[in-house]
Coordinates of C-alpha atoms and ligand atoms in Angstrom, one line a residue:
X1 CA -112.6 -94.0 -189.1
X2 CA -112.6 -97.0 -191.6
X3 CA -113.8 -96.0 -195.1
X4 CA -114.4 -99.7 -195.9
X5 CA -117.0 -100.5 -193.4
X6 CA -118.8 -96.9 -193.0
X7 CA -122.3 -97.3 -192.4
X8 CA -122.8 -94.0 -193.7
X9 CA -121.6 -95.2 -197.0
X10 CA -123.7 -98.1 -196.9
X11 CA -126.8 -95.6 -196.5
X12 CA -125.5 -93.4 -199.3
X13 CA -124.8 -90.5 -196.6
X14 CA -121.5 -88.9 -197.1
X15 CA -119.5 -89.3 -193.8
X16 CA -117.8 -86.4 -192.0
X17 CA -114.4 -85.9 -190.5
X18 CA -114.8 -84.0 -187.3
X19 CA -112.2 -81.3 -187.0
X20 CA -114.8 -79.2 -185.2
X21 CA -114.9 -80.6 -181.8
X22 CA -118.0 -82.1 -179.9
X23 CA -120.7 -80.8 -181.9
X24 CA -124.2 -82.2 -181.8
X25 CA -125.0 -81.6 -185.3
X26 CA -122.1 -83.8 -186.7
X27 CA -122.5 -86.4 -184.4
X28 CA -120.9 -85.1 -181.3
X29 CA -118.1 -87.5 -180.2
X30 CA -117.1 -91.1 -180.5
X31 CA -118.8 -93.4 -177.8
X32 CA -116.4 -95.2 -175.6
X33 CA -116.0 -98.7 -176.6
X34 CA -116.7 -99.8 -173.3
X35 CA -120.1 -98.0 -173.0
X36 CA -121.0 -99.1 -176.3
X37 CA -120.4 -103.0 -175.4
X38 CA -122.4 -102.1 -172.1
X39 CA -125.4 -100.9 -174.4
X40 CA -125.1 -104.0 -176.7
X41 CA -125.7 -106.0 -173.4
X42 CA -128.2 -103.8 -171.9
X43 CA -130.3 -104.5 -175.2
X44 CA -130.7 -108.1 -174.4
X45 CA -132.5 -107.8 -171.3
X46 CA -134.9 -106.0 -169.4
X47 CA -135.2 -103.9 -166.4
X48 CA -137.3 -101.7 -164.4
X49 CA -136.3 -98.1 -165.9
X50 CA -136.7 -96.5 -162.4
X51 CA -134.3 -99.1 -160.5
X52 CA -131.7 -98.3 -163.4
X53 CA -132.1 -94.4 -162.8
X54 CA -131.7 -95.1 -158.9
X55 CA -128.4 -97.0 -159.8
X56 CA -127.6 -94.0 -162.1
X57 CA -128.4 -91.4 -159.3
X58 CA -125.8 -93.2 -157.1
X59 CA -122.9 -92.9 -159.7
X60 CA -123.6 -89.5 -160.3
X61 CA -123.7 -88.4 -156.7
X62 CA -120.6 -90.2 -156.1
X63 CA -118.7 -88.3 -158.9
X64 CA -120.4 -85.0 -158.5
X65 CA -121.0 -84.7 -154.6
X66 CA -124.6 -84.0 -155.1
X67 CA -127.2 -85.7 -153.1
X68 CA -128.7 -87.4 -156.2
X69 CA -128.5 -87.7 -160.0
X70 CA -130.7 -88.4 -162.9
X71 CA -129.8 -89.5 -166.6
X72 CA -131.6 -87.5 -169.4
X73 CA -131.9 -87.6 -173.1
X74 CA -129.2 -84.8 -173.3
X75 CA -128.3 -81.7 -171.2
X76 CA -131.0 -79.7 -173.0
X77 CA -133.7 -82.2 -171.7
X78 CA -131.8 -82.0 -168.4
X79 CA -132.5 -78.0 -168.2
X80 CA -136.2 -78.7 -169.2
X81 CA -136.6 -81.3 -166.3
X82 CA -134.9 -79.0 -163.7
X83 CA -137.3 -76.2 -164.7
X84 CA -140.3 -78.6 -164.4
X85 CA -138.8 -79.7 -160.8
X86 CA -138.5 -76.0 -159.8
X87 CA -141.9 -75.3 -161.0
X88 CA -143.7 -78.4 -159.8
X89 CA -141.9 -79.8 -156.9
X90 CA -144.0 -82.6 -155.6
X91 CA -147.1 -81.2 -156.4
X92 CA -149.0 -84.0 -158.9
X93 CA -151.7 -81.3 -160.1
X94 CA -149.0 -78.7 -161.2
X95 CA -147.1 -81.7 -162.8
X96 CA -150.0 -82.8 -164.8
X97 CA -150.8 -79.1 -166.0
X98 CA -147.4 -78.3 -167.2
X99 CA -146.6 -76.5 -169.6
X100 CA -149.5 -74.5 -168.4
X101 CA -148.3 -72.4 -165.7
X102 CA -150.9 -69.8 -165.5
X103 CA -151.8 -70.5 -161.9
X104 CA -148.4 -71.0 -160.4
X105 CA -145.1 -69.4 -160.0
X106 CA -143.0 -70.2 -162.9
X107 CA -140.5 -67.4 -163.6
X108 CA -136.8 -68.1 -164.1
X109 CA -134.3 -65.1 -163.4
X110 CA -131.3 -64.9 -165.4
X111 CA -128.4 -62.5 -166.1
X112 CA -129.1 -61.3 -169.5
X113 CA -125.6 -62.2 -170.5
X114 CA -126.1 -65.9 -169.7
X115 CA -129.1 -66.2 -172.5
X116 CA -128.6 -68.8 -175.0
X117 CA -130.7 -70.8 -177.7
X118 CA -130.7 -73.4 -175.1
X119 CA -132.8 -71.9 -172.6
X120 CA -135.6 -72.5 -174.7
X121 CA -135.7 -75.7 -172.8
X122 CA -136.7 -73.6 -169.7
X123 CA -139.6 -72.1 -171.6
X124 CA -140.6 -75.8 -172.9
X125 CA -141.4 -76.7 -169.4
X126 CA -143.8 -73.6 -168.9
X127 CA -141.3 -71.4 -167.4
X128 CA -140.8 -67.6 -168.5
X129 CA -137.6 -66.2 -168.3
X130 CA -136.9 -62.7 -166.7
X131 CA -133.5 -61.6 -167.8
X132 CA -131.8 -59.0 -165.9
X133 CA -128.7 -56.8 -166.2
X134 CA -127.0 -55.5 -169.4
X135 CA -124.2 -56.3 -171.6
X136 CA -122.2 -53.4 -170.7
X137 CA -118.9 -55.0 -169.5
X138 CA -117.4 -54.7 -172.8
X139 CA -118.1 -50.8 -172.9
X140 CA -115.0 -50.3 -170.7
X141 CA -117.2 -48.1 -168.5
X142 CA -116.9 -50.1 -165.3
X143 CA -120.0 -51.5 -165.4
X144 CA -120.6 -55.1 -164.9
X145 CA -123.3 -57.6 -166.6
X146 CA -125.4 -57.7 -163.5
X147 CA -124.9 -56.5 -160.0
X148 CA -126.2 -58.8 -157.1
X149 CA -128.8 -56.2 -156.2
X150 CA -130.2 -56.4 -159.6
X151 CA -130.8 -60.2 -159.3
X152 CA -132.0 -59.9 -155.7
X153 CA -134.6 -57.1 -157.1
X154 CA -135.8 -59.5 -159.8
X155 CA -136.5 -62.4 -157.6
X156 CA -140.3 -62.2 -156.6
X157 CA -142.9 -64.5 -155.5
X158 CA -143.1 -65.4 -159.1
X159 CA -139.4 -66.9 -159.0
X160 CA -139.2 -70.5 -158.9
X161 CA -135.3 -70.6 -160.0
X162 CA -132.2 -68.7 -161.0
X163 CA -130.5 -69.6 -164.4
X164 CA -127.0 -69.9 -164.8
X165 CA -124.7 -70.9 -167.8
X166 CA -121.3 -71.9 -166.7
X167 CA -118.6 -70.8 -169.1
X168 CA -115.1 -69.6 -168.1
X169 CA -116.0 -65.9 -169.3
X170 CA -119.3 -65.9 -167.6
X171 CA -120.1 -63.3 -164.8
X172 CA -120.9 -62.9 -161.9
X173 CA -119.2 -65.5 -160.3
X174 CA -121.6 -68.6 -159.5
X175 CA -121.0 -68.3 -155.8
X176 CA -122.3 -64.6 -155.6
X177 CA -125.4 -65.7 -157.6
X178 CA -125.9 -68.9 -155.3
X179 CA -125.7 -66.4 -152.3
X180 CA -128.3 -64.1 -153.8
X181 CA -130.5 -66.9 -154.7
X182 CA -130.7 -68.8 -151.4
X183 CA -130.9 -65.7 -149.5
X184 CA -134.3 -65.4 -151.4
X185 CA -134.9 -69.4 -151.0
X186 CA -134.8 -70.2 -154.6
X187 CA -132.5 -72.8 -156.3
X188 CA -130.0 -72.5 -158.9
X189 CA -129.8 -74.4 -162.1
X190 CA -126.6 -74.5 -163.8
X191 CA -125.9 -75.2 -167.5
X192 CA -122.8 -77.0 -167.6
X193 CA -123.3 -79.1 -170.7
X194 CA -119.9 -78.7 -172.1
X195 CA -117.6 -78.1 -169.3
X196 CA -116.1 -81.5 -168.8
X197 CA -113.4 -82.3 -169.0
X198 CA -111.8 -81.0 -166.7
X199 CA -113.0 -83.9 -164.2
X200 CA -113.1 -81.4 -161.3
X201 CA -115.9 -79.6 -163.0
X202 CA -118.1 -82.5 -162.2
X203 CA -118.3 -81.5 -158.6
X204 CA -117.3 -77.8 -158.8
X205 CA -120.4 -76.1 -159.5
X206 CA -122.3 -78.3 -156.7
X207 CA -119.6 -77.4 -154.4
X208 CA -120.1 -73.8 -155.0
X209 CA -123.7 -74.3 -154.0
X210 CA -125.8 -74.9 -157.3
X211 CA -129.0 -77.0 -156.6
X212 CA -129.1 -78.6 -159.9
X213 CA -126.3 -78.8 -162.5
X214 CA -126.8 -80.2 -166.0
X215 CA -124.0 -82.0 -168.1
X216 CA -124.1 -83.4 -171.6
X217 CA -123.4 -87.2 -171.8
X218 CA -122.3 -87.0 -175.5
X219 CA -119.8 -84.4 -175.5
X220 CA -116.4 -84.8 -173.4
X221 CA -117.7 -87.8 -171.2
X222 CA -118.4 -89.7 -174.6
X223 CA -121.3 -91.3 -173.6
X224 CA -124.4 -91.9 -176.0
X225 CA -125.4 -88.8 -177.9
X226 CA -128.9 -88.7 -176.5
X227 CA -128.0 -88.6 -172.9
X228 CA -127.2 -85.8 -170.2
X229 CA -126.8 -86.1 -166.4
X230 CA -128.6 -83.8 -163.8
X231 CA -126.8 -83.8 -160.5
X232 CA -128.5 -81.9 -157.8
X233 CA -130.5 -81.8 -154.4
X234 CA -132.6 -84.9 -153.6
X235 CA -136.0 -83.1 -153.7
X236 CA -135.6 -81.8 -157.2
X237 CA -133.9 -85.1 -158.7
X238 CA -137.3 -86.9 -157.2
X239 CA -139.6 -84.4 -158.9
X240 CA -137.5 -84.9 -162.1
X241 CA -137.9 -88.6 -161.9
X242 CA -141.8 -88.3 -161.2
X243 CA -142.1 -86.1 -164.4
X244 CA -139.8 -88.3 -166.6
X245 CA -140.4 -92.1 -165.9
X246 CA -143.1 -93.5 -167.7
X247 CA -146.2 -93.6 -165.4
X248 CA -148.8 -95.9 -166.6
X249 CA -148.9 -97.9 -163.6
X250 CA -152.1 -98.8 -161.2
X251 CA -151.7 -96.6 -158.1
X252 CA -151.6 -99.5 -155.9
X253 CA -148.6 -100.8 -157.8
X254 CA -146.7 -97.8 -157.8
X255 CA -143.5 -98.6 -155.9
X256 CA -140.9 -96.3 -157.4
X257 CA -137.3 -96.8 -155.9
X258 CA -137.2 -95.2 -152.4
X259 CA -133.6 -93.9 -153.2
X260 CA -135.0 -91.8 -155.9
X261 CA -138.8 -90.9 -155.2
X262 CA -140.3 -90.7 -151.5
X263 CA -143.8 -92.0 -152.5
X264 CA -145.2 -90.6 -149.3
X265 CA -144.6 -87.1 -150.8
X266 CA -147.2 -87.7 -153.8
X267 CA -150.7 -87.3 -153.6
X268 CA -151.1 -90.0 -156.2
X269 CA -149.3 -91.3 -159.4
X270 CA -148.3 -88.4 -161.7
X271 CA -149.4 -89.4 -165.2
X272 CA -147.0 -89.0 -168.1
X273 CA -145.3 -85.9 -167.3
X274 CA -143.9 -83.0 -169.3
X275 CA -140.6 -85.1 -169.4
X276 CA -142.2 -88.2 -170.8
X277 CA -141.4 -87.1 -174.8
X278 CA -137.8 -87.1 -173.4
X279 CA -137.4 -90.8 -172.9
X280 CA -134.0 -92.6 -172.0
X281 CA -133.8 -96.2 -172.8
X282 CA -132.0 -99.0 -170.9
X283 CA -129.4 -99.1 -173.4
X284 CA -128.7 -95.1 -173.0
X285 CA -129.0 -95.5 -169.5
X286 CA -126.6 -98.2 -169.2
X287 CA -124.1 -96.6 -171.7
X288 CA -124.4 -93.1 -169.8
X289 CA -123.3 -94.9 -166.5
X290 CA -120.5 -96.8 -167.9
X291 CA -119.2 -93.8 -169.9
X292 CA -119.1 -91.5 -166.7
X293 CA -117.3 -94.5 -164.8
X294 CA -114.6 -94.4 -167.7
X295 CA -114.4 -90.8 -168.1
X296 CA -113.5 -90.3 -164.3
X297 CA -111.1 -93.1 -164.5
X298 CA -109.3 -91.8 -167.7
X299 CA -106.0 -90.1 -167.5
X300 CA -106.9 -86.8 -168.4
X301 CA -103.2 -85.5 -168.3
X302 CA -102.3 -88.1 -171.2
X303 CA -105.2 -87.2 -172.9
X304 CA -104.5 -83.4 -173.2
X305 CA -101.0 -84.0 -173.9
X306 CA -102.3 -86.1 -177.1
X307 CA -104.7 -83.3 -178.1
X308 CA -101.6 -80.8 -177.8
X309 CA -99.3 -83.3 -179.9
X310 CA -102.0 -83.6 -182.4
X311 CA -102.6 -79.8 -182.4
X312 CA -99.2 -79.0 -182.9
X313 CA -98.2 -81.6 -185.5
X314 CA -101.2 -80.2 -187.6
X315 CA -100.0 -76.5 -187.1
X316 CA -96.6 -77.5 -188.2
X317 CA -97.7 -78.9 -191.5
X318 CA -100.0 -75.9 -192.1
X319 CA -97.2 -73.4 -191.2
X320 CA -95.0 -75.3 -193.7
X321 CA -97.3 -74.4 -196.3
X322 CA -97.0 -70.5 -195.2
X323 CA -100.4 -70.4 -193.7
X324 CA -100.6 -68.2 -190.2
X325 CA -101.5 -70.6 -187.4
X326 CA -101.3 -70.4 -183.9
X327 CA -102.2 -73.1 -181.1
X328 CA -104.5 -72.1 -178.5
X329 CA -104.5 -73.4 -174.8
X330 CA -107.7 -75.1 -173.8
X331 CA -110.1 -72.1 -172.8
X332 CA -113.7 -70.9 -172.5
X333 CA -115.0 -72.2 -175.7
X334 CA -113.0 -75.5 -175.9
X335 CA -111.5 -77.9 -173.5
X336 CA -109.0 -78.8 -176.0
X337 CA -105.9 -76.9 -177.5
X338 CA -107.3 -75.8 -181.0
X339 CA -105.4 -74.6 -184.4
X340 CA -106.4 -71.4 -185.4
X341 CA -105.9 -70.8 -189.1
X342 CA -105.7 -67.2 -190.0
X343 CA -106.9 -67.5 -193.7
X344 CA -107.4 -63.7 -193.9
X345 CA -104.0 -62.6 -192.9
X346 CA -102.1 -65.2 -195.1
X347 CA -103.5 -63.5 -198.3
X348 CA -104.4 -67.1 -199.8
X349 CA -106.7 -67.1 -202.8
X350 CA -109.9 -67.9 -200.5
X351 CA -111.4 -66.5 -197.5
X352 CA -112.3 -68.3 -194.2
X353 CA -116.1 -68.8 -195.3
X354 CA -115.2 -70.2 -198.6
X355 CA -112.7 -72.4 -197.2
X356 CA -114.9 -73.8 -194.8
X357 CA -117.6 -74.4 -197.2
X358 CA -115.2 -76.0 -199.7
X359 CA -114.1 -78.4 -196.9
X360 CA -117.5 -79.4 -196.2
X361 CA -117.9 -80.4 -200.0
X362 CA -115.1 -82.7 -199.7
X363 CA -115.8 -86.7 -199.6
X364 CA -115.6 -87.4 -196.7
X365 CA -116.8 -84.0 -195.6
X366 CA -114.3 -82.1 -193.4
X367 CA -116.1 -80.0 -190.8
X368 CA -114.0 -77.4 -188.8
X369 CA -114.7 -74.8 -186.4
X370 CA -116.2 -71.8 -187.6
X371 CA -116.9 -69.6 -184.8
X372 CA -114.3 -67.1 -185.8
X373 CA -115.3 -66.7 -189.7
X374 CA -116.0 -63.2 -189.3
X375 CA -112.3 -62.7 -188.1
X376 CA -111.1 -64.5 -191.4
X377 CA -110.2 -67.6 -189.2
X378 CA -111.3 -71.2 -189.3
X379 CA -110.3 -73.5 -186.4
X380 CA -109.2 -77.1 -186.3
X381 CA -110.2 -79.1 -183.1
X382 CA -108.3 -82.3 -182.2
X383 CA -110.7 -83.7 -179.7
X384 CA -112.4 -86.0 -182.3
X385 CA -109.7 -86.8 -184.9
X386 CA -107.4 -89.8 -185.0
X387 CA -103.9 -89.5 -186.7
X388 CA -105.0 -90.3 -190.2
X389 CA -107.9 -88.2 -190.0
X390 CA -105.9 -85.5 -188.9
X391 CA -103.6 -86.0 -191.8
X392 CA -106.8 -86.1 -194.1
X393 CA -108.0 -82.6 -192.7
X394 CA -104.6 -81.0 -193.2
X395 CA -104.2 -82.5 -196.7
X396 CA -107.8 -81.2 -197.7
X397 CA -107.0 -77.6 -196.0
X398 CA -103.7 -77.2 -198.2
X399 CA -105.4 -78.5 -201.4
X400 CA -108.0 -75.8 -201.0
X401 CA -105.9 -72.8 -200.2
X402 CA -103.4 -73.5 -203.2
Ligands
LIG1 C1 -124.2 -78.6 -175.9 C2 -124.8 -77.7 -175.1 C3 -126.2 -78.1 -174.7 C4 -126.8 -79.1 -175.0 O1 -126.4 -80.3 -174.5 P1 -127.1 -81.7 -175.2 O2 -126.5 -82.7 -174.5 O3 -126.7 -81.7 -176.6 O4 -128.7 -81.6 -175.2 C5 -126.7 -77.0 -173.6 N1 -126.0 -76.0 -173.3 C6 -124.8 -75.8 -173.8 C7 -124.1 -74.4 -173.1 C8 -124.3 -76.6 -174.4 O5 -122.9 -76.4 -174.9

């Protein structure tokens, strides 16, 4: 961060120092300089967007092991498009009717414990969600979230897909869900938005048998904020493309890239589909392709070591002031180590919520992780901090607990 040439200062908007990790509401991540440079160059020329998506498909297929891929305007947009593809397939009539699904199967079955606010994207495409199972796992009765037979029963002629959110804590394992879904001839859509790094996760869920996997482009991959990736089977990616690309084109002139779309399978041109409001510009597309390439080439061991060093240095300074701190290993909710500050246990003259609020009122504003406020804890995440920012964050925490 350079205070001197802050564009946000210029716009009279207070900038944020991000100690919370890759959170969309405070700007996600720092875009890779190489991706930004590519975007600047992309802005100067014109290109057929379908051709560029076909090129992106090749890159995504390479790194994920999927048949094809597609750049979307975020993981959330990807979920919407996956649902649209599962519902409409190559049927131009259904595509044009979406989100009206009154005449066609449109149910997405999900384990109940996989429901999140993000699955609104499925419903936006016209799907309805059928959630099954319970949240009994934590009762200690031996019950699990959902048994394979329960998923099996829930899949009917109305089902178009099974939805799955990938987190280290989600149950049942993806492999068993894939098995049930495929036995019933329906695809599995995996929300893996925040699961990279590690790099292996780019291919892990495809290897396990998922039909469509969604990643965020603006989190750990550090592409443009308004990008995401779908990796999956060619037939679904073709349907996504047909429902996303701008389709103001004369019937006889419609020659979509053959790598992406098999023209023969469409009765006509699907006009401005359900995905059209989720447009991706040439700049974002190029930025996403380049960021993905750079992410794959990156030395992740070194990156993690850097995060650990930063987290430990911050923890040490906080501990010196008598605060109860602990450094976590990368876990289910964060791909980076984090510094957990136990505000409550330390008995300082504030509590976690007050401290988080006071930090946000600083100038620049400081955002820390707030998922553990109810336990009296704030969390400092090193992913989006450089050394001087980390120092500022610690200074402001110390100042606010004294
Ligand atoms: C961040 C996130 C999304 C949304 O990703 P965007 O790229 O911001 O659209 C969806 N699902 C989960 C689990 C996420 O963490």
